[in-house]
PDB file of C-alpha atoms and ligand atoms in Angstrom:
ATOM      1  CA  UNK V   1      41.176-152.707  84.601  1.00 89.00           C
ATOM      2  CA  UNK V   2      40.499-148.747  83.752  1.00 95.00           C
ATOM      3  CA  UNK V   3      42.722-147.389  80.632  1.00 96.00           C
ATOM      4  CA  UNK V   4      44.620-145.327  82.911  1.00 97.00           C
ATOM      5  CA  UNK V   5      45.830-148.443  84.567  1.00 96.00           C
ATOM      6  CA  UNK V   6      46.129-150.542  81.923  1.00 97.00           C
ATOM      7  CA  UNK V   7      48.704-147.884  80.040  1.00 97.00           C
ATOM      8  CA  UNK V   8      50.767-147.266  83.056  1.00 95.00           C
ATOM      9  CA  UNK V   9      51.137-151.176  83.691  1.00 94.00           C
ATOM     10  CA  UNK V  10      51.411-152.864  80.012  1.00 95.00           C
ATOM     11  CA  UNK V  11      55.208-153.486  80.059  1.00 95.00           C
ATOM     12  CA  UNK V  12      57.040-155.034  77.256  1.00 96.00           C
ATOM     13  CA  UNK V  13      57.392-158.870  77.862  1.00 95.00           C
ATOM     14  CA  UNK V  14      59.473-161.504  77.094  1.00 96.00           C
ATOM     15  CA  UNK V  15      58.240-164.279  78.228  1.00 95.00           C
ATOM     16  CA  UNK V  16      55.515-166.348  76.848  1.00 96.00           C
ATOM     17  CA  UNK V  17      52.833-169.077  77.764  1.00 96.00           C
ATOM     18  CA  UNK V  18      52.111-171.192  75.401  1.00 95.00           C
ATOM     19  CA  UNK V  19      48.105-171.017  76.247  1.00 97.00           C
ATOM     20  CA  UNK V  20      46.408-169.875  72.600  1.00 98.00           C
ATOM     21  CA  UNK V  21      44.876-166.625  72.009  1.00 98.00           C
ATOM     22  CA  UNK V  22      40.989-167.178  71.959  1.00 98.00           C
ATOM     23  CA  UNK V  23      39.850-166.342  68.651  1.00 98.00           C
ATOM     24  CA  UNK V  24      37.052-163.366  70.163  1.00 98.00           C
ATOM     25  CA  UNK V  25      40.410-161.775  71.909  1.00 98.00           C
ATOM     26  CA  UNK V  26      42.732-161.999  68.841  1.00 98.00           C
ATOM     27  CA  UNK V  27      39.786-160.248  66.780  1.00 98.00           C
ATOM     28  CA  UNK V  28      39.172-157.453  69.469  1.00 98.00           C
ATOM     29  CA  UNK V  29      42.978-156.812  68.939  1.00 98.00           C
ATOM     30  CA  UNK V  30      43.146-156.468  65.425  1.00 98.00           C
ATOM     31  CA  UNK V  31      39.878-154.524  65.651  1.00 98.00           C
ATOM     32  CA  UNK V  32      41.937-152.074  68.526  1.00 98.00           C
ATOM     33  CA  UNK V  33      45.116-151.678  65.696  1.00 98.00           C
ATOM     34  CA  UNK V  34      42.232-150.948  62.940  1.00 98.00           C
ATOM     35  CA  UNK V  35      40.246-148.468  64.841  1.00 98.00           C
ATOM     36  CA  UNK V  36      43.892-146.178  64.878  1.00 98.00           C
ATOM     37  CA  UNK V  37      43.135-142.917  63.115  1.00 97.00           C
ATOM     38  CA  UNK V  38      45.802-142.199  60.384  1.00 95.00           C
ATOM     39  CA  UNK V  39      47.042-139.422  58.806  1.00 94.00           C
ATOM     40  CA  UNK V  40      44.474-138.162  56.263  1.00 92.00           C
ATOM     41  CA  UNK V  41      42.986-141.617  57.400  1.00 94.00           C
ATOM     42  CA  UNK V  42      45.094-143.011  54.562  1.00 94.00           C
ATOM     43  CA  UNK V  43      45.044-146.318  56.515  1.00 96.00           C
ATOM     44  CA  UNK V  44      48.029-147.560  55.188  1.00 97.00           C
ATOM     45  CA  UNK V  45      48.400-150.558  57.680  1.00 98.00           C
ATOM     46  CA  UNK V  46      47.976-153.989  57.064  1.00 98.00           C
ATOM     47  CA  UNK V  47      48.122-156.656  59.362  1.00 98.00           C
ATOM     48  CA  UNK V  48      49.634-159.933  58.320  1.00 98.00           C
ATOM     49  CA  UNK V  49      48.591-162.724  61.265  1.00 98.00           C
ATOM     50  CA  UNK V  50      51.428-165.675  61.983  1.00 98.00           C
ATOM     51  CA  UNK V  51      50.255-168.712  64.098  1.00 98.00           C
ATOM     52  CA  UNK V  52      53.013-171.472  61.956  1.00 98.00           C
ATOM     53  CA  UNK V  53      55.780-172.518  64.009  1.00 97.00           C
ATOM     54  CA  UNK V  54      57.849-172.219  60.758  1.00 98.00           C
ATOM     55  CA  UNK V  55      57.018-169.348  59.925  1.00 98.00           C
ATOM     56  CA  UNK V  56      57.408-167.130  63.450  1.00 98.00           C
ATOM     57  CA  UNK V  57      61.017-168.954  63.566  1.00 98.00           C
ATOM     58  CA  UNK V  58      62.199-167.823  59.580  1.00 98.00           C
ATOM     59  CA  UNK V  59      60.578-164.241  60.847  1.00 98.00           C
ATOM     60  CA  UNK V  60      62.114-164.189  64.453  1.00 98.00           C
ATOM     61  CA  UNK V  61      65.603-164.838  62.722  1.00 98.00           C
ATOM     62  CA  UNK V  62      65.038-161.603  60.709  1.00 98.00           C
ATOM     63  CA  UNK V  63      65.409-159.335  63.772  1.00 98.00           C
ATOM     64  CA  UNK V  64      68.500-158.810  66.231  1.00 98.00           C
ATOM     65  CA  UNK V  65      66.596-158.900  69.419  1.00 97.00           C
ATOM     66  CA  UNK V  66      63.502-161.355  68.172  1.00 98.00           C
ATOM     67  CA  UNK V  67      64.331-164.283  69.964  1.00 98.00           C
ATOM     68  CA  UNK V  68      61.464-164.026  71.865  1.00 97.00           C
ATOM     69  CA  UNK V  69      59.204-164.073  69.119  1.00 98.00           C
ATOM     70  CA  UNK V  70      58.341-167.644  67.986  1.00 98.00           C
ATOM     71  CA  UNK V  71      57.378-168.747  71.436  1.00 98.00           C
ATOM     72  CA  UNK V  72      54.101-166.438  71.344  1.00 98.00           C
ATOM     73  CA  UNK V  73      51.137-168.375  69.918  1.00 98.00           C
ATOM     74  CA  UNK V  74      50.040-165.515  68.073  1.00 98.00           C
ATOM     75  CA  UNK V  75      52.665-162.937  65.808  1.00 98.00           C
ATOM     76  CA  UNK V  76      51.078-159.967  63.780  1.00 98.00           C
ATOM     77  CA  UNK V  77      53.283-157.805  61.752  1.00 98.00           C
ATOM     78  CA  UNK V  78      52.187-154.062  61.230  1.00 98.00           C
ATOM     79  CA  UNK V  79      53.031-153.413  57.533  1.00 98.00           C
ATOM     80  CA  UNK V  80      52.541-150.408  55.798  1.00 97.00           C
ATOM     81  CA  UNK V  81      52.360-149.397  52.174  1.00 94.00           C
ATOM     82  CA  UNK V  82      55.815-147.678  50.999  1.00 80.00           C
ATOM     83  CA  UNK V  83      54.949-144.007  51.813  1.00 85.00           C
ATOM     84  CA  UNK V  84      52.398-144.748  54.801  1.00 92.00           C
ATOM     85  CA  UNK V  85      54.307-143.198  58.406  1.00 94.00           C
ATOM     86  CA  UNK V  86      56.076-145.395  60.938  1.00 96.00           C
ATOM     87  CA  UNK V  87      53.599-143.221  63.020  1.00 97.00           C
ATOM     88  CA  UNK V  88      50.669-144.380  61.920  1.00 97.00           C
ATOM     89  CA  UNK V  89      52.131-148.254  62.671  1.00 98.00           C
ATOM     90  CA  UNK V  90      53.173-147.041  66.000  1.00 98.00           C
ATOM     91  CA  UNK V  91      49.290-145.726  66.839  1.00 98.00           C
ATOM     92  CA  UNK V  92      47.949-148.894  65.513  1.00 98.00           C
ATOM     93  CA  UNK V  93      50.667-151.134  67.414  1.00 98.00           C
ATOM     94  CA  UNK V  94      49.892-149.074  70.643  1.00 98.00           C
ATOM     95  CA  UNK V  95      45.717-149.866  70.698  1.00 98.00           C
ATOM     96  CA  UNK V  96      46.771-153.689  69.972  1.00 98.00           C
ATOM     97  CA  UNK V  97      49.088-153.988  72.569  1.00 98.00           C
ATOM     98  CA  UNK V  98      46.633-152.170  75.351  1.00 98.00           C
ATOM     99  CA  UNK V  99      43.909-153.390  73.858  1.00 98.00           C
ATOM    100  CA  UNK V 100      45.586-157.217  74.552  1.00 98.00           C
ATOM    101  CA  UNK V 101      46.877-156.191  78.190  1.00 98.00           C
ATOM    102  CA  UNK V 102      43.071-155.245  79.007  1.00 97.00           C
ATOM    103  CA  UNK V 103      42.851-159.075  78.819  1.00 97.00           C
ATOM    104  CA  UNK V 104      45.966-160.462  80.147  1.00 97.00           C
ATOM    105  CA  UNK V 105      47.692-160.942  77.052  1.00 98.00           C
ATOM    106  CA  UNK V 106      51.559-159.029  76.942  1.00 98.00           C
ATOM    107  CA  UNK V 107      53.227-158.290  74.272  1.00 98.00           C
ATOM    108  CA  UNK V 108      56.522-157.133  73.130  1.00 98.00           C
ATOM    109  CA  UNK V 109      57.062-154.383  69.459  1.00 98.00           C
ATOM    110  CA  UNK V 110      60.017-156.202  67.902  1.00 98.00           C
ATOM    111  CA  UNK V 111      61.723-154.731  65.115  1.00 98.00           C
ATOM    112  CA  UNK V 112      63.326-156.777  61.898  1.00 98.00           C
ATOM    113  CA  UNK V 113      66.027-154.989  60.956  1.00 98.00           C
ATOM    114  CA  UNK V 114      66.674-156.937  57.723  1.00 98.00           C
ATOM    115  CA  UNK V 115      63.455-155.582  56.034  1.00 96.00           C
ATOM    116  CA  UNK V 116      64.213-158.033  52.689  1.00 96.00           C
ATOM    117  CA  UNK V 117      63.702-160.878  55.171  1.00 98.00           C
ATOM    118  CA  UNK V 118      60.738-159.759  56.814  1.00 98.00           C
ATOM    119  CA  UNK V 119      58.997-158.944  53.190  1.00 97.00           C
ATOM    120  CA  UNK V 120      60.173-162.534  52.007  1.00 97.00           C
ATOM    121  CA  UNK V 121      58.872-164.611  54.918  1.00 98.00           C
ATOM    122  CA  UNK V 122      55.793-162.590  55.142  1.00 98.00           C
ATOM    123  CA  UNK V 123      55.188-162.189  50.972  1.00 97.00           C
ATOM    124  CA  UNK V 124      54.713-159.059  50.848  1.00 97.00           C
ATOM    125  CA  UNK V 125      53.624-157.526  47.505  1.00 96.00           C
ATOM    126  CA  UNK V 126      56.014-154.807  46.213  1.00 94.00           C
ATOM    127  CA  UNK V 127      55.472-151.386  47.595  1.00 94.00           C
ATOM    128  CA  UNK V 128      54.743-152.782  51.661  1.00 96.00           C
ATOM    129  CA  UNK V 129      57.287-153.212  54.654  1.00 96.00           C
ATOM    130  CA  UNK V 130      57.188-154.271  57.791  1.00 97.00           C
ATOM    131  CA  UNK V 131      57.022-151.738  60.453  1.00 98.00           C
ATOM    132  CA  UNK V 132      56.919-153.501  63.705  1.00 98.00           C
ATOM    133  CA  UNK V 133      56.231-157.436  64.603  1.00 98.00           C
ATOM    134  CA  UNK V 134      54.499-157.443  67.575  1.00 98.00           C
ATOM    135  CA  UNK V 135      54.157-161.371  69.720  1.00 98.00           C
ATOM    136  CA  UNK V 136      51.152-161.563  71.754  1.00 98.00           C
ATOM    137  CA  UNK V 137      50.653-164.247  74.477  1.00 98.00           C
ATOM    138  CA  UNK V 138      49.594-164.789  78.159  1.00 97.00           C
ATOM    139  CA  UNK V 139      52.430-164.090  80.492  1.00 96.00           C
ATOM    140  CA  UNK V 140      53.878-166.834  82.631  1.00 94.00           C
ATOM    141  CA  UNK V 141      52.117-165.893  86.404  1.00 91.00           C
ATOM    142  CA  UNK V 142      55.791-165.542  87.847  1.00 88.00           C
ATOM    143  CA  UNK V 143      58.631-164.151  86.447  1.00 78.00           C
ATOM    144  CA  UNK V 144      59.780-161.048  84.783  1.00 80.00           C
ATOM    145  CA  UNK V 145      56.904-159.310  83.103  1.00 84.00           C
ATOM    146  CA  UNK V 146      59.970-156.837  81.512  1.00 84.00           C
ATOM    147  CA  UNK V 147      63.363-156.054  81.757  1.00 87.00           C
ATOM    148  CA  UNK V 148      62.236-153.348  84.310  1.00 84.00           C
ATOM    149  CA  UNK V 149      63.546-150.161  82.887  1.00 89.00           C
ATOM    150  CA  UNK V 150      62.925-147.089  84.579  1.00 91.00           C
ATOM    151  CA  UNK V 151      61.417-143.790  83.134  1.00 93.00           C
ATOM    152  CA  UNK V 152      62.549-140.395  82.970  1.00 94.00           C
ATOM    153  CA  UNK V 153      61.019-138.714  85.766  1.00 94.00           C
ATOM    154  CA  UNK V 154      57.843-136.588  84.687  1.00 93.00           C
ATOM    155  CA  UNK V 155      59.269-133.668  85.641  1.00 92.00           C
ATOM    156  CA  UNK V 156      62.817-134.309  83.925  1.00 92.00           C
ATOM    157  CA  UNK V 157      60.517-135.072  80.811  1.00 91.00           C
ATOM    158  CA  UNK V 158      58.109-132.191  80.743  1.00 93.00           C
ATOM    159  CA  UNK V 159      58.550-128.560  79.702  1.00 93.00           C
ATOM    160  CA  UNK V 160      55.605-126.401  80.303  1.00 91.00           C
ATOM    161  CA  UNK V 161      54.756-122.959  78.516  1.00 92.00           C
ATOM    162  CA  UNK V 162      58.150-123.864  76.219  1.00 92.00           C
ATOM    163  CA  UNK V 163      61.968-125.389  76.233  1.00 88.00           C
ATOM    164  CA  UNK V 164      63.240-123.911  79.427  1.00 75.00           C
ATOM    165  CA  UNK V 165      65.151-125.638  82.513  1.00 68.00           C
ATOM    166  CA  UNK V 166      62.054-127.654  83.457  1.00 57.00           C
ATOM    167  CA  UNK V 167      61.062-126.310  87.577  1.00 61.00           C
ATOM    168  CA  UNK V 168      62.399-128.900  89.852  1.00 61.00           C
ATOM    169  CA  UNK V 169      60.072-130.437  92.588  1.00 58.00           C
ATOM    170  CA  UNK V 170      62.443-129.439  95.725  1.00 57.00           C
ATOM    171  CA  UNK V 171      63.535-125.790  94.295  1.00 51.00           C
TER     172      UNK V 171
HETATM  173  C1  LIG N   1      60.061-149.218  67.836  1.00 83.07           C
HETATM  174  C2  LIG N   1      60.424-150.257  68.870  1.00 83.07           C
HETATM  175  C3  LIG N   1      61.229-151.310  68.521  1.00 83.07           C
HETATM  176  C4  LIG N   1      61.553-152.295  69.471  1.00 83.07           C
HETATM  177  N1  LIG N   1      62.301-153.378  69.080  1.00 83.07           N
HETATM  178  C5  LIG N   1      62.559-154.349  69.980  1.00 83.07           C
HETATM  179  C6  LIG N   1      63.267-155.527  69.577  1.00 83.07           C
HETATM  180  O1  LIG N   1      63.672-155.681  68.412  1.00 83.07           O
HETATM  181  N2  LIG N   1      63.479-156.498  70.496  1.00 83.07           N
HETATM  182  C7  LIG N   1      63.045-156.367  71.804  1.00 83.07           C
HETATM  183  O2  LIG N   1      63.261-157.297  72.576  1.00 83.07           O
HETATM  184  N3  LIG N   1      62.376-155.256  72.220  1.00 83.07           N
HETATM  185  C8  LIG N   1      62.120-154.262  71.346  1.00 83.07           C
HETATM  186  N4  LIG N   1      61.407-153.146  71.723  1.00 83.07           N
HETATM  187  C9  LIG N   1      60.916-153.049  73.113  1.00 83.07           C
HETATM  188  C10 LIG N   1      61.708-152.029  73.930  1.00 83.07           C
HETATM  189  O3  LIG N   1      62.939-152.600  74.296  1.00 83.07           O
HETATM  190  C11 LIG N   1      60.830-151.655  75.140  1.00 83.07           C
HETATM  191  O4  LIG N   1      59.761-150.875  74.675  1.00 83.07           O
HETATM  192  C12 LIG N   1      61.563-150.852  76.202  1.00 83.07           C
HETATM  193  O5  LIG N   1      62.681-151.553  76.675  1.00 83.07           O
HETATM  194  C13 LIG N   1      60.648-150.539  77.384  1.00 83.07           C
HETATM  195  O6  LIG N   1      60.149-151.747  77.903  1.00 83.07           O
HETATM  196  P1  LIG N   1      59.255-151.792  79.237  1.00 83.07           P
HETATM  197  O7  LIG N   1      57.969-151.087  78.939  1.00 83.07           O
HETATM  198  O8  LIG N   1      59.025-153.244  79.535  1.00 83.07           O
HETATM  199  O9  LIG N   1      60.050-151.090  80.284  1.00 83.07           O
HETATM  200  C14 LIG N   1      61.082-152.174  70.808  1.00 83.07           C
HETATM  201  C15 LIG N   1      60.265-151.085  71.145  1.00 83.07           C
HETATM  202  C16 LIG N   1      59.926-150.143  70.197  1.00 83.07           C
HETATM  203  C17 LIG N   1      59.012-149.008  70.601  1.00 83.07           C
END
């Protein structure tokens, strides 16, 4: 699969196979999230890697919409030191989650919204949060690969030369 294609179909799934991750695939992921430049290249993610039953169910219940989460075989949580930016998580998150659809594996960024949970079940040191949990598994070969949203369309979403009434295709 090119990049191009691989971007424009990686979809956020929620359902899961319980097939494991090879070991070579999970490491070209977490090689993917590490390869994200940073600001400065201050490199202020860490990855913290959850394959215990236990474990993705205490961190699952520590999001609203997570209860997706413990049926992937493989979790990683994005955490970054206390003044590293959410967009440095979200660059890193992004080259895991292609990196893993260039293989077949889907994924879905799931947020915990009680952050004292997250730290707790993950034991994080003082200073680190969790930015985004991301599940990673092989997709079931029927069935919903996402809810299906649509996007803006491209030219509802794009202002050229500066913020003006975008041109509209039939004017
Ligand atoms: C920062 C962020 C947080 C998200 N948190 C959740 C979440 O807690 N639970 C969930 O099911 N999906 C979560 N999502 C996934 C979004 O719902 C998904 O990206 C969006 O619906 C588009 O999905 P699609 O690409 O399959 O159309 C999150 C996405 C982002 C970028």
């Amino acid at each position: 699969m090119d990049v191009y294609t691989c971007i424009r179909t990686k979809r956020d799934t929620r359902f899961y196979m319980d097939t494991p991750i090879p070991e070579e695939s999970l490491r070209r992921i977490l090689q993917a999230g590490r390869m994200a430049g940073s600001s400065k290249n201050s490199q202020p993610c860490r990855f913290v890697v959850i394959e215990d039953a236990a474990k993705k169910n205490e961190l699952a219940a520590c999001g609203h919409y997570a209860q997706h989460v413990p049926y992937a075989p493989v979790v990683v949580a994005i955490v970054l030191s206390g003044n590293g930016w959410d967009f440095d998580a979200g660059r890193a998150a992004q080259n895991m989650m292609i990196a893993a659809w260039a293989e077949g594996i889907t994924s879905c960024p799931t947020s915990m919204h009680d952050a004292d949970c997250a730290r707790r079940v993950l034991g994080l040191p003082d200073g680190y949060r969790v930015a985004i949990v991301l599940p990673f598994a092989y997709p079931p070969p029927s069935g919903p690969k996402s809810r299906g949203l649509a996007r803006i369309p491209l030219d509802d979403l794009v202002y050229r030369g500066g913020w003006s009434d975008p041109p509209r295709a039939d004017e």
